[in-house]
XYZ file of C-alpha atoms in Angstrom:
539
model
C -15.947 -21.680 69.693
C -14.859 -25.182 68.938
C -16.482 -26.890 65.887
C -17.383 -30.482 66.159
C -14.514 -32.694 64.969
C -14.796 -33.628 61.334
C -12.675 -36.055 59.312
C -11.658 -34.722 55.935
C -11.469 -38.129 54.549
C -12.315 -41.672 55.715
C -12.806 -42.443 59.351
C -10.066 -45.128 58.945
C -7.490 -42.353 59.066
C -5.838 -42.042 62.431
C -6.026 -38.226 62.338
C -6.948 -35.304 59.925
C -3.322 -33.954 60.032
C -0.034 -35.035 61.432
C 2.393 -32.372 62.425
C 6.173 -32.983 62.767
C 7.779 -31.053 65.581
C 6.633 -29.491 68.878
C 8.589 -26.357 68.797
C 6.839 -23.033 68.629
C 5.695 -23.829 65.078
C 4.161 -27.270 65.932
C 2.589 -26.049 69.100
C 0.649 -23.200 67.500
C -0.202 -25.306 64.363
C -1.779 -27.878 66.725
C -3.700 -25.146 68.622
C -5.047 -23.610 65.401
C -6.204 -26.897 64.007
C -7.804 -28.107 67.244
C -9.670 -24.801 67.490
C -11.023 -25.332 63.965
C -12.235 -28.775 64.912
C -9.655 -30.961 63.195
C -8.068 -34.108 64.677
C -4.484 -33.160 64.641
C -1.430 -34.932 66.366
C 2.169 -33.922 66.782
C 5.044 -36.280 66.581
C 8.192 -34.958 68.362
C 11.674 -36.430 68.439
C 12.594 -34.867 71.824
C 11.262 -35.800 75.266
C 9.327 -32.470 75.690
C 8.258 -29.306 73.896
C 10.462 -26.390 72.738
C 12.151 -27.393 69.505
C 15.499 -25.648 68.936
C 15.119 -24.334 72.557
C 14.907 -27.897 73.863
C 18.129 -28.999 72.176
C 20.293 -25.902 72.254
C 21.231 -25.630 75.927
C 24.885 -24.631 75.463
C 26.332 -22.023 77.643
C 25.033 -18.523 76.789
C 22.324 -19.718 74.476
C 19.928 -16.651 73.961
C 17.524 -15.241 71.642
C 18.684 -12.247 69.467
C 15.060 -10.829 69.179
C 13.798 -8.921 72.204
C 11.822 -11.293 74.519
C 8.550 -9.313 74.685
C 8.471 -9.440 70.885
C 9.807 -13.037 70.595
C 6.576 -14.324 71.962
C 3.151 -15.428 70.851
C 0.538 -12.637 69.977
C -2.592 -14.890 69.429
C -3.727 -14.805 73.105
C -4.097 -11.558 75.023
C -4.323 -13.451 78.387
C -0.934 -15.211 77.561
C 0.676 -11.941 76.738
C -0.583 -10.397 80.080
C 0.439 -13.199 82.435
C 4.089 -14.148 81.351
C 6.874 -12.113 82.852
C 10.017 -11.935 80.823
C 13.040 -11.229 82.985
C 15.482 -9.814 80.451
C 15.662 -7.815 77.247
C 16.944 -10.856 75.435
C 15.729 -14.084 76.958
C 18.075 -16.993 77.609
C 17.365 -20.488 76.657
C 16.100 -21.725 80.016
C 13.486 -18.985 80.095
C 12.298 -19.428 76.483
C 12.058 -23.202 77.123
C 9.987 -22.469 80.352
C 7.667 -20.222 78.122
C 7.137 -22.996 75.636
C 6.225 -25.415 78.444
C 3.860 -22.831 79.912
C 2.102 -22.523 76.613
C 1.840 -26.267 76.200
C 0.306 -26.572 79.615
C -1.810 -23.575 79.423
C -3.662 -24.715 76.323
C -3.463 -28.444 77.091
C -1.486 -29.316 74.028
C 0.468 -32.284 75.415
C -2.475 -34.669 75.200
C -2.046 -34.484 71.356
C 1.708 -34.874 71.246
C 3.794 -38.147 71.144
C 7.373 -37.444 72.399
C 10.622 -39.419 71.802
C 9.314 -40.252 68.403
C 11.092 -39.327 65.156
C 9.384 -39.453 61.798
C 11.598 -41.473 59.528
C 9.481 -41.622 56.337
C 6.234 -40.201 54.932
C 4.768 -41.323 51.573
C 1.580 -40.072 49.899
C -0.962 -42.557 48.586
C -2.613 -41.040 45.565
C -5.631 -43.509 45.621
C -6.716 -42.770 49.268
C -5.366 -39.237 49.129
C -3.551 -39.915 52.420
C -0.167 -39.714 53.885
C 1.362 -42.787 55.513
C 3.884 -41.834 58.201
C 6.511 -44.167 59.648
C 8.056 -43.456 63.034
C 10.683 -44.685 65.355
C 8.204 -45.510 68.010
C 4.734 -47.217 67.510
C 3.123 -48.294 64.262
C 2.641 -46.294 61.149
C -0.085 -43.445 61.010
C -2.426 -42.321 58.377
C -3.560 -38.832 57.824
C -4.752 -36.802 54.775
C -2.394 -33.914 55.598
C 1.153 -33.716 56.669
C 2.474 -30.515 58.156
C 6.186 -30.083 58.855
C 7.073 -27.780 61.611
C 10.748 -29.009 61.941
C 12.333 -25.554 62.161
C 15.000 -23.833 59.969
C 17.874 -24.324 62.408
C 17.369 -27.847 63.856
C 19.763 -30.294 62.160
C 23.271 -29.938 63.401
C 26.085 -29.646 60.954
C 28.847 -31.890 62.457
C 31.947 -31.877 60.135
C 33.426 -35.365 59.705
C 36.972 -34.516 60.864
C 39.421 -37.287 60.092
C 40.486 -39.195 63.276
C 37.327 -37.979 65.154
C 36.857 -41.309 66.781
C 40.371 -41.480 68.067
C 40.056 -38.371 70.392
C 40.039 -39.544 73.864
C 38.261 -36.513 75.389
C 34.663 -35.396 75.216
C 33.143 -33.911 72.035
C 30.070 -31.909 72.170
C 27.918 -29.941 69.556
C 26.173 -26.860 70.677
C 22.963 -27.949 68.862
C 22.638 -31.124 70.937
C 24.057 -29.983 74.352
C 23.765 -32.483 77.235
C 20.713 -31.701 79.411
C 22.611 -32.076 82.557
C 25.115 -29.518 81.459
C 28.860 -29.692 81.187
C 31.557 -28.548 83.785
C 34.745 -27.342 82.103
C 36.411 -26.276 85.244
C 40.127 -27.049 85.158
C 39.817 -28.466 81.622
C 41.552 -27.600 78.333
C 38.838 -26.928 75.919
C 38.665 -26.290 72.097
C 35.765 -24.504 70.459
C 35.547 -24.914 66.608
C 33.500 -22.215 65.092
C 32.764 -18.476 65.759
C 29.149 -18.209 64.539
C 26.275 -17.291 66.872
C 26.632 -20.312 69.153
C 30.336 -20.093 69.366
C 30.212 -16.250 70.066
C 27.531 -16.784 72.839
C 29.332 -19.733 74.428
C 32.975 -18.761 74.243
C 32.934 -16.090 76.970
C 31.098 -18.373 79.445
C 33.431 -21.497 78.714
C 36.375 -19.168 79.186
C 35.220 -18.473 82.793
C 35.495 -22.138 83.575
C 38.352 -23.578 81.380
C 41.827 -23.754 82.536
C 42.780 -22.960 78.903
C 40.596 -22.192 75.826
C 41.606 -22.554 72.197
C 39.174 -21.089 69.567
C 39.455 -22.332 65.945
C 38.104 -19.682 63.556
C 37.510 -20.151 59.892
C 35.832 -16.852 59.267
C 35.691 -13.797 61.369
C 32.166 -12.400 62.016
C 30.841 -8.966 62.573
C 29.696 -8.823 66.136
C 27.841 -5.966 68.019
C 27.186 -5.783 71.728
C 23.820 -7.109 73.001
C 23.501 -4.680 75.797
C 21.209 -7.129 77.535
C 19.619 -6.061 80.858
C 16.963 -6.885 83.252
C 13.408 -5.754 82.483
C 11.753 -3.601 85.056
C 8.065 -3.966 86.037
C 7.467 -0.633 84.500
C 8.942 -1.732 81.209
C 6.915 -4.851 81.115
C 3.657 -2.930 81.853
C 4.334 -0.430 79.338
C 4.616 -3.001 76.528
C 1.620 -5.017 77.881
C -0.556 -1.922 77.814
C -0.107 -1.395 74.039
C 0.713 -4.907 72.813
C -1.967 -4.761 70.063
C -0.573 -1.603 68.612
C 3.040 -2.741 68.891
C 2.218 -6.110 67.168
C 0.416 -4.245 64.373
C 3.281 -1.906 63.826
C 5.753 -4.713 63.857
C 3.791 -6.359 60.965
C 4.512 -3.317 58.847
C 8.321 -3.804 59.300
C 10.229 -6.093 56.845
C 11.629 -7.979 59.893
C 8.336 -8.444 61.698
C 9.678 -6.810 64.810
C 10.028 -3.299 66.047
C 13.228 -1.423 66.611
C 14.697 2.083 66.024
C 15.711 2.704 62.502
C 16.607 5.606 60.304
C 14.973 5.891 56.862
C 17.895 7.651 55.310
C 21.065 6.669 53.416
C 24.420 6.380 55.156
C 25.819 8.582 52.388
C 23.249 11.317 52.935
C 25.132 12.661 56.081
C 28.618 13.927 56.794
C 31.317 11.675 58.393
C 30.871 13.078 61.946
C 27.121 12.693 61.970
C 27.337 9.277 60.539
C 29.814 8.303 63.242
C 27.466 9.650 65.961
C 24.586 7.743 64.611
C 26.540 4.496 64.571
C 27.860 5.101 68.036
C 24.190 5.628 69.216
C 23.150 2.374 67.782
C 26.319 0.593 69.072
C 25.505 1.720 72.611
C 21.835 0.682 72.271
C 22.941 -2.806 71.255
C 21.520 -5.772 69.285
C 20.845 -6.607 65.739
C 19.185 -3.136 65.428
C 22.597 -1.786 64.635
C 21.813 -2.491 60.997
C 18.801 -0.037 61.328
C 21.243 2.890 61.620
C 20.595 3.604 57.858
C 18.170 2.265 55.342
C 20.551 1.147 52.713
C 23.038 -0.996 54.654
C 21.957 -4.225 52.951
C 21.558 -3.031 49.542
C 24.402 -0.494 48.856
C 27.969 -1.634 49.209
C 29.392 1.768 49.742
C 26.897 2.508 52.576
C 27.614 -0.892 53.920
C 31.315 -0.316 54.114
C 30.828 2.782 56.478
C 29.060 0.458 58.861
C 31.755 -2.279 58.468
C 34.527 0.149 59.113
C 32.943 1.487 62.308
C 32.718 -2.070 63.766
C 36.326 -2.921 62.678
C 37.583 0.182 64.501
C 35.601 -1.058 67.539
C 37.233 -4.440 67.489
C 40.669 -2.828 67.420
C 39.826 -0.612 70.370
C 38.687 -3.671 72.461
C 41.142 -6.350 71.550
C 44.711 -5.579 72.833
C 46.832 -8.078 70.934
C 47.318 -6.697 67.527
C 47.584 -10.087 65.626
C 44.474 -11.336 67.451
C 42.546 -8.178 66.564
C 43.590 -8.727 62.875
C 42.229 -12.149 62.868
C 39.092 -11.125 64.498
C 38.408 -8.364 62.037
C 36.196 -9.293 59.118
C 36.916 -7.889 55.677
C 33.674 -8.621 54.002
C 30.180 -7.194 54.048
C 28.505 -6.529 57.381
C 25.068 -8.238 57.704
C 25.799 -10.550 54.728
C 25.914 -13.277 57.232
C 23.623 -13.039 60.165
C 24.823 -10.368 62.464
C 25.708 -11.624 65.931
C 25.148 -9.891 69.307
C 27.460 -10.679 72.103
C 28.264 -10.045 75.680
C 31.910 -9.830 76.241
C 32.988 -11.762 73.198
C 35.928 -9.576 72.041
C 37.048 -8.878 75.662
C 37.482 -12.679 76.072
C 40.421 -12.565 73.837
C 42.298 -10.320 76.200
C 42.466 -13.155 78.836
C 45.895 -14.839 79.128
C 44.460 -18.375 78.914
C 42.453 -17.780 75.623
C 44.076 -18.540 72.281
C 42.680 -17.843 68.762
C 43.790 -20.104 65.912
C 43.210 -19.183 62.323
C 41.937 -22.132 60.210
C 40.894 -20.146 57.131
C 43.961 -21.075 54.926
C 45.270 -23.987 57.071
C 42.115 -26.023 58.027
C 41.992 -28.649 60.753
C 43.910 -31.658 59.541
C 42.605 -34.242 61.989
C 41.671 -35.092 65.414
C 44.317 -37.261 67.324
C 43.987 -38.881 70.780
C 45.338 -35.822 72.497
C 43.641 -33.080 70.570
C 43.485 -31.236 67.202
C 46.221 -30.939 64.604
C 46.352 -27.675 62.465
C 49.289 -27.032 60.254
C 51.403 -29.739 61.764
C 50.849 -28.352 65.225
C 48.970 -30.465 67.835
C 46.752 -28.512 70.233
C 46.205 -30.679 73.405
C 42.788 -30.423 74.670
C 40.522 -32.390 77.054
C 37.161 -31.513 75.433
C 36.066 -30.220 71.985
C 32.998 -28.080 71.467
C 31.745 -28.029 67.804
C 29.869 -24.773 67.411
C 29.650 -25.536 63.598
C 26.013 -24.581 63.152
C 23.215 -26.273 61.270
C 22.285 -27.759 57.919
C 19.867 -24.716 57.689
C 16.448 -24.456 56.036
C 16.413 -27.827 54.345
C 18.383 -30.285 56.561
C 15.604 -31.325 58.993
C 13.203 -31.731 56.179
C 15.651 -33.927 53.907
C 16.657 -36.247 56.699
C 13.116 -37.572 56.401
C 12.347 -39.863 53.514
C 9.381 -37.851 52.244
C 7.779 -39.182 48.928
C 5.081 -37.423 46.994
C 3.054 -38.174 43.761
C 4.436 -41.197 41.913
C 6.981 -41.802 44.581
C 8.998 -38.509 43.917
C 11.345 -38.163 46.780
C 11.809 -34.663 48.177
C 15.610 -35.130 48.198
C 15.388 -35.668 44.468
C 13.112 -32.773 43.794
C 15.444 -30.460 45.892
C 18.791 -31.930 44.487
C 19.590 -28.569 42.975
C 18.234 -26.552 45.856
C 14.843 -26.031 47.574
C 11.857 -25.295 45.358
C 8.485 -24.384 46.857
C 5.505 -22.073 46.462
C 5.564 -19.501 49.127
C 7.591 -21.715 51.457
C 4.306 -23.471 52.194
C 3.707 -26.137 49.461
C 5.626 -28.058 47.084
C 4.669 -29.140 43.580
C 4.464 -33.051 43.288
C 3.602 -33.310 47.087
C 0.025 -33.030 47.643
C -1.419 -32.206 51.014
C 2.049 -31.268 52.340
C 2.607 -27.916 54.207
C 5.885 -26.673 55.458
C 5.650 -24.167 58.295
C 8.257 -21.411 57.758
C 9.743 -23.625 54.912
C 12.452 -22.470 52.413
C 10.950 -19.690 50.142
C 9.274 -17.976 53.094
C 10.607 -15.034 55.207
C 11.419 -17.283 58.264
C 14.839 -16.486 59.512
C 14.838 -12.898 58.183
C 11.893 -12.127 60.520
C 10.684 -12.633 64.061
C 10.168 -16.316 63.768
C 7.243 -16.499 66.082
C 5.232 -13.859 64.132
C 6.069 -15.765 60.848
C 5.051 -19.074 62.567
C 1.572 -17.527 63.552
C 1.177 -16.259 59.991
C 1.706 -19.689 58.496
C -0.200 -21.761 61.080
C -3.216 -19.452 60.666
C -3.060 -19.554 56.965
C -2.776 -23.338 56.896
C -5.732 -23.639 59.228
C -7.791 -21.352 57.265
C -7.009 -23.281 54.032
C -8.055 -26.538 55.543
C -11.211 -25.018 56.935
C -11.982 -23.662 53.509
C -11.340 -27.124 51.896
C -13.552 -28.853 54.387
C -16.449 -26.426 53.801
C -16.023 -26.817 50.057
C -15.830 -30.619 50.122
C -12.151 -30.608 48.778
C -9.757 -33.309 49.799
C -6.461 -32.420 47.951
C -4.319 -29.435 47.448
C -0.975 -29.139 45.682
C 1.199 -26.279 44.611
C 1.079 -25.862 40.888
C 4.386 -26.378 39.158
C 4.116 -23.022 37.346
C 3.297 -21.021 40.457
C 6.250 -22.657 42.185
C 8.710 -21.913 39.357
C 7.487 -18.227 39.390
C 8.013 -17.979 43.092
C 11.455 -19.604 43.053
C 12.501 -17.166 40.373
C 11.108 -14.240 42.361
C 12.867 -15.418 45.498
C 16.233 -15.644 43.820
C 15.729 -12.319 42.050
C 14.800 -10.498 45.273
C 17.646 -12.161 47.182
C 20.232 -11.272 44.415
C 19.370 -7.590 44.749
C 20.635 -7.610 48.344
C 24.167 -7.770 49.750
C 23.169 -10.938 51.545
C 23.702 -12.953 48.457
C 27.338 -11.974 48.093
C 28.951 -14.121 50.699
C 29.254 -17.788 51.900
C 26.496 -17.918 54.504
C 24.074 -20.588 55.553
C 21.342 -18.577 53.991
C 22.732 -20.026 50.793
C 23.758 -23.439 52.229
C 27.396 -22.456 51.897
C 28.425 -23.840 55.323
C 27.583 -27.475 54.316
C 30.028 -29.149 51.880
C 28.279 -30.197 48.736
C 25.002 -28.287 49.414
C 23.677 -26.520 46.386
C 24.075 -22.634 46.526
C 20.570 -21.332 46.520
C 19.177 -18.377 48.368
C 16.844 -20.241 50.592
C 14.691 -17.757 52.697
C 12.550 -14.898 51.222
C 14.038 -11.491 51.779
C 11.197 -9.470 50.288
C 9.999 -8.617 53.795
C 7.126 -9.585 56.035
C 4.523 -7.074 54.827
C 4.993 -7.978 51.144
C 4.768 -11.667 52.010
C 1.693 -11.199 54.157
C -0.025 -9.287 51.373
C 0.797 -12.187 48.877
C -0.536 -14.797 51.271
C -3.707 -12.801 51.709
C -4.229 -12.353 47.951
C -3.595 -16.018 47.252
C -6.227 -17.055 49.817
C -8.810 -14.550 48.696
C -8.400 -15.694 45.064
C -9.493 -19.305 45.764
C -5.886 -20.143 46.809
C -4.487 -19.095 43.462
C -1.304 -21.019 42.602
C -2.570 -24.229 44.309
C -4.470 -27.001 42.544
C -7.409 -28.102 44.642
C -9.561 -31.176 43.990
């Protein structure tokens, strides 16, 4: 039942809440607030909904969580009516799903597109956020909710001579909507993270020649993607409630086969058979083969050795196989799932260039220079990832109490309470912000968790006559310390990954997401709300 709209503050405010971003987080946040009777509005930089799936249209873009789990669970009717076509949905299908959700729940009427938020400042006297945007005048709302995504701001290295290159330069995170035809062209791809791994096999199918520049070899497992049958879809739909409930008991927030035993508790032959089973099943669930692969280095090495052997079985050229074989911890960086990635390097027109010790020197009109050698290309694809976790927040000039700028507050790394609120920034909420499980979980399940919690918090404040909420500095400090402690106990803290901001030069090394698991975090949120929002100061 819809409640009658109710302003939290003065009727002179434009809205009760402004939401930044119309991806899956912003869409559901808008839906939750509207259902609770609040006047909410979304500002979106793109021309349509979808967030990361609106911008990332590069060849091969695909989700690494199974499609029937990477979906909203708040509406039984929505679950039953949408047909996912593949085990792992591709970008066009995920974008179509986002558009279907926006239309089905009539969300577009409360979204302004083609509008970026440039600045937001909190006025302490009126207890109101003043929001500046690229299109239209300033807006006022007591609450500001960011749903800008964890992987939304492209990391584009400033290579010397970039402007001199006479060909085309693309970034996977800002792909032309009309697509790109590489037929007959010499193409360079810089980067072998997830977007590079997904796009390289497809670019190789078109390009006359493909040169891949790799700084760090990644562990990659086969995706084993396949079409979903009607029977498989019906089976999931008939027990969705149970499956979602079980998923919420898993640290990742999604279900997959896993063994609750140590890799060192079985003999070599048994261990190899188990790894082979998970390899053939495909996907990120490979790390579910044993329960200690992310916390015990000796166990982790058994999984790493298995994958290294697989690489050498697939890649025929010994030197190329050496370059593609990682020597670090498997799962320390985000594990990647591929379709034909390693096989691509067996093609005669594909070349791998190692830039780990001899980096790219510069771009020149005809191509890329490494170690004094010029690689002539017609197009360059930067698959260089994102300024993860904080980049999209910090590119907005957000100022809280006494003009405190978020960039100054986070100069030594992100600090928040539960990934939801920031001390010094009243009435600001961050959906899946740093300090929450976010990228270590099924993002849509974490999005639903945050949106429902925020809507519940605002509903409680309205009923209690409260107008301001702010994370307490002491609670924030305790949560930041806890987050770093938990992260430090895992192997994921021991490499240069975007989890720590290590992919962006000059960015402070801080373990940004919360790795304590979805159930522990959910219990914490429930306890905080039940205890009059303990850790938040409310006025």
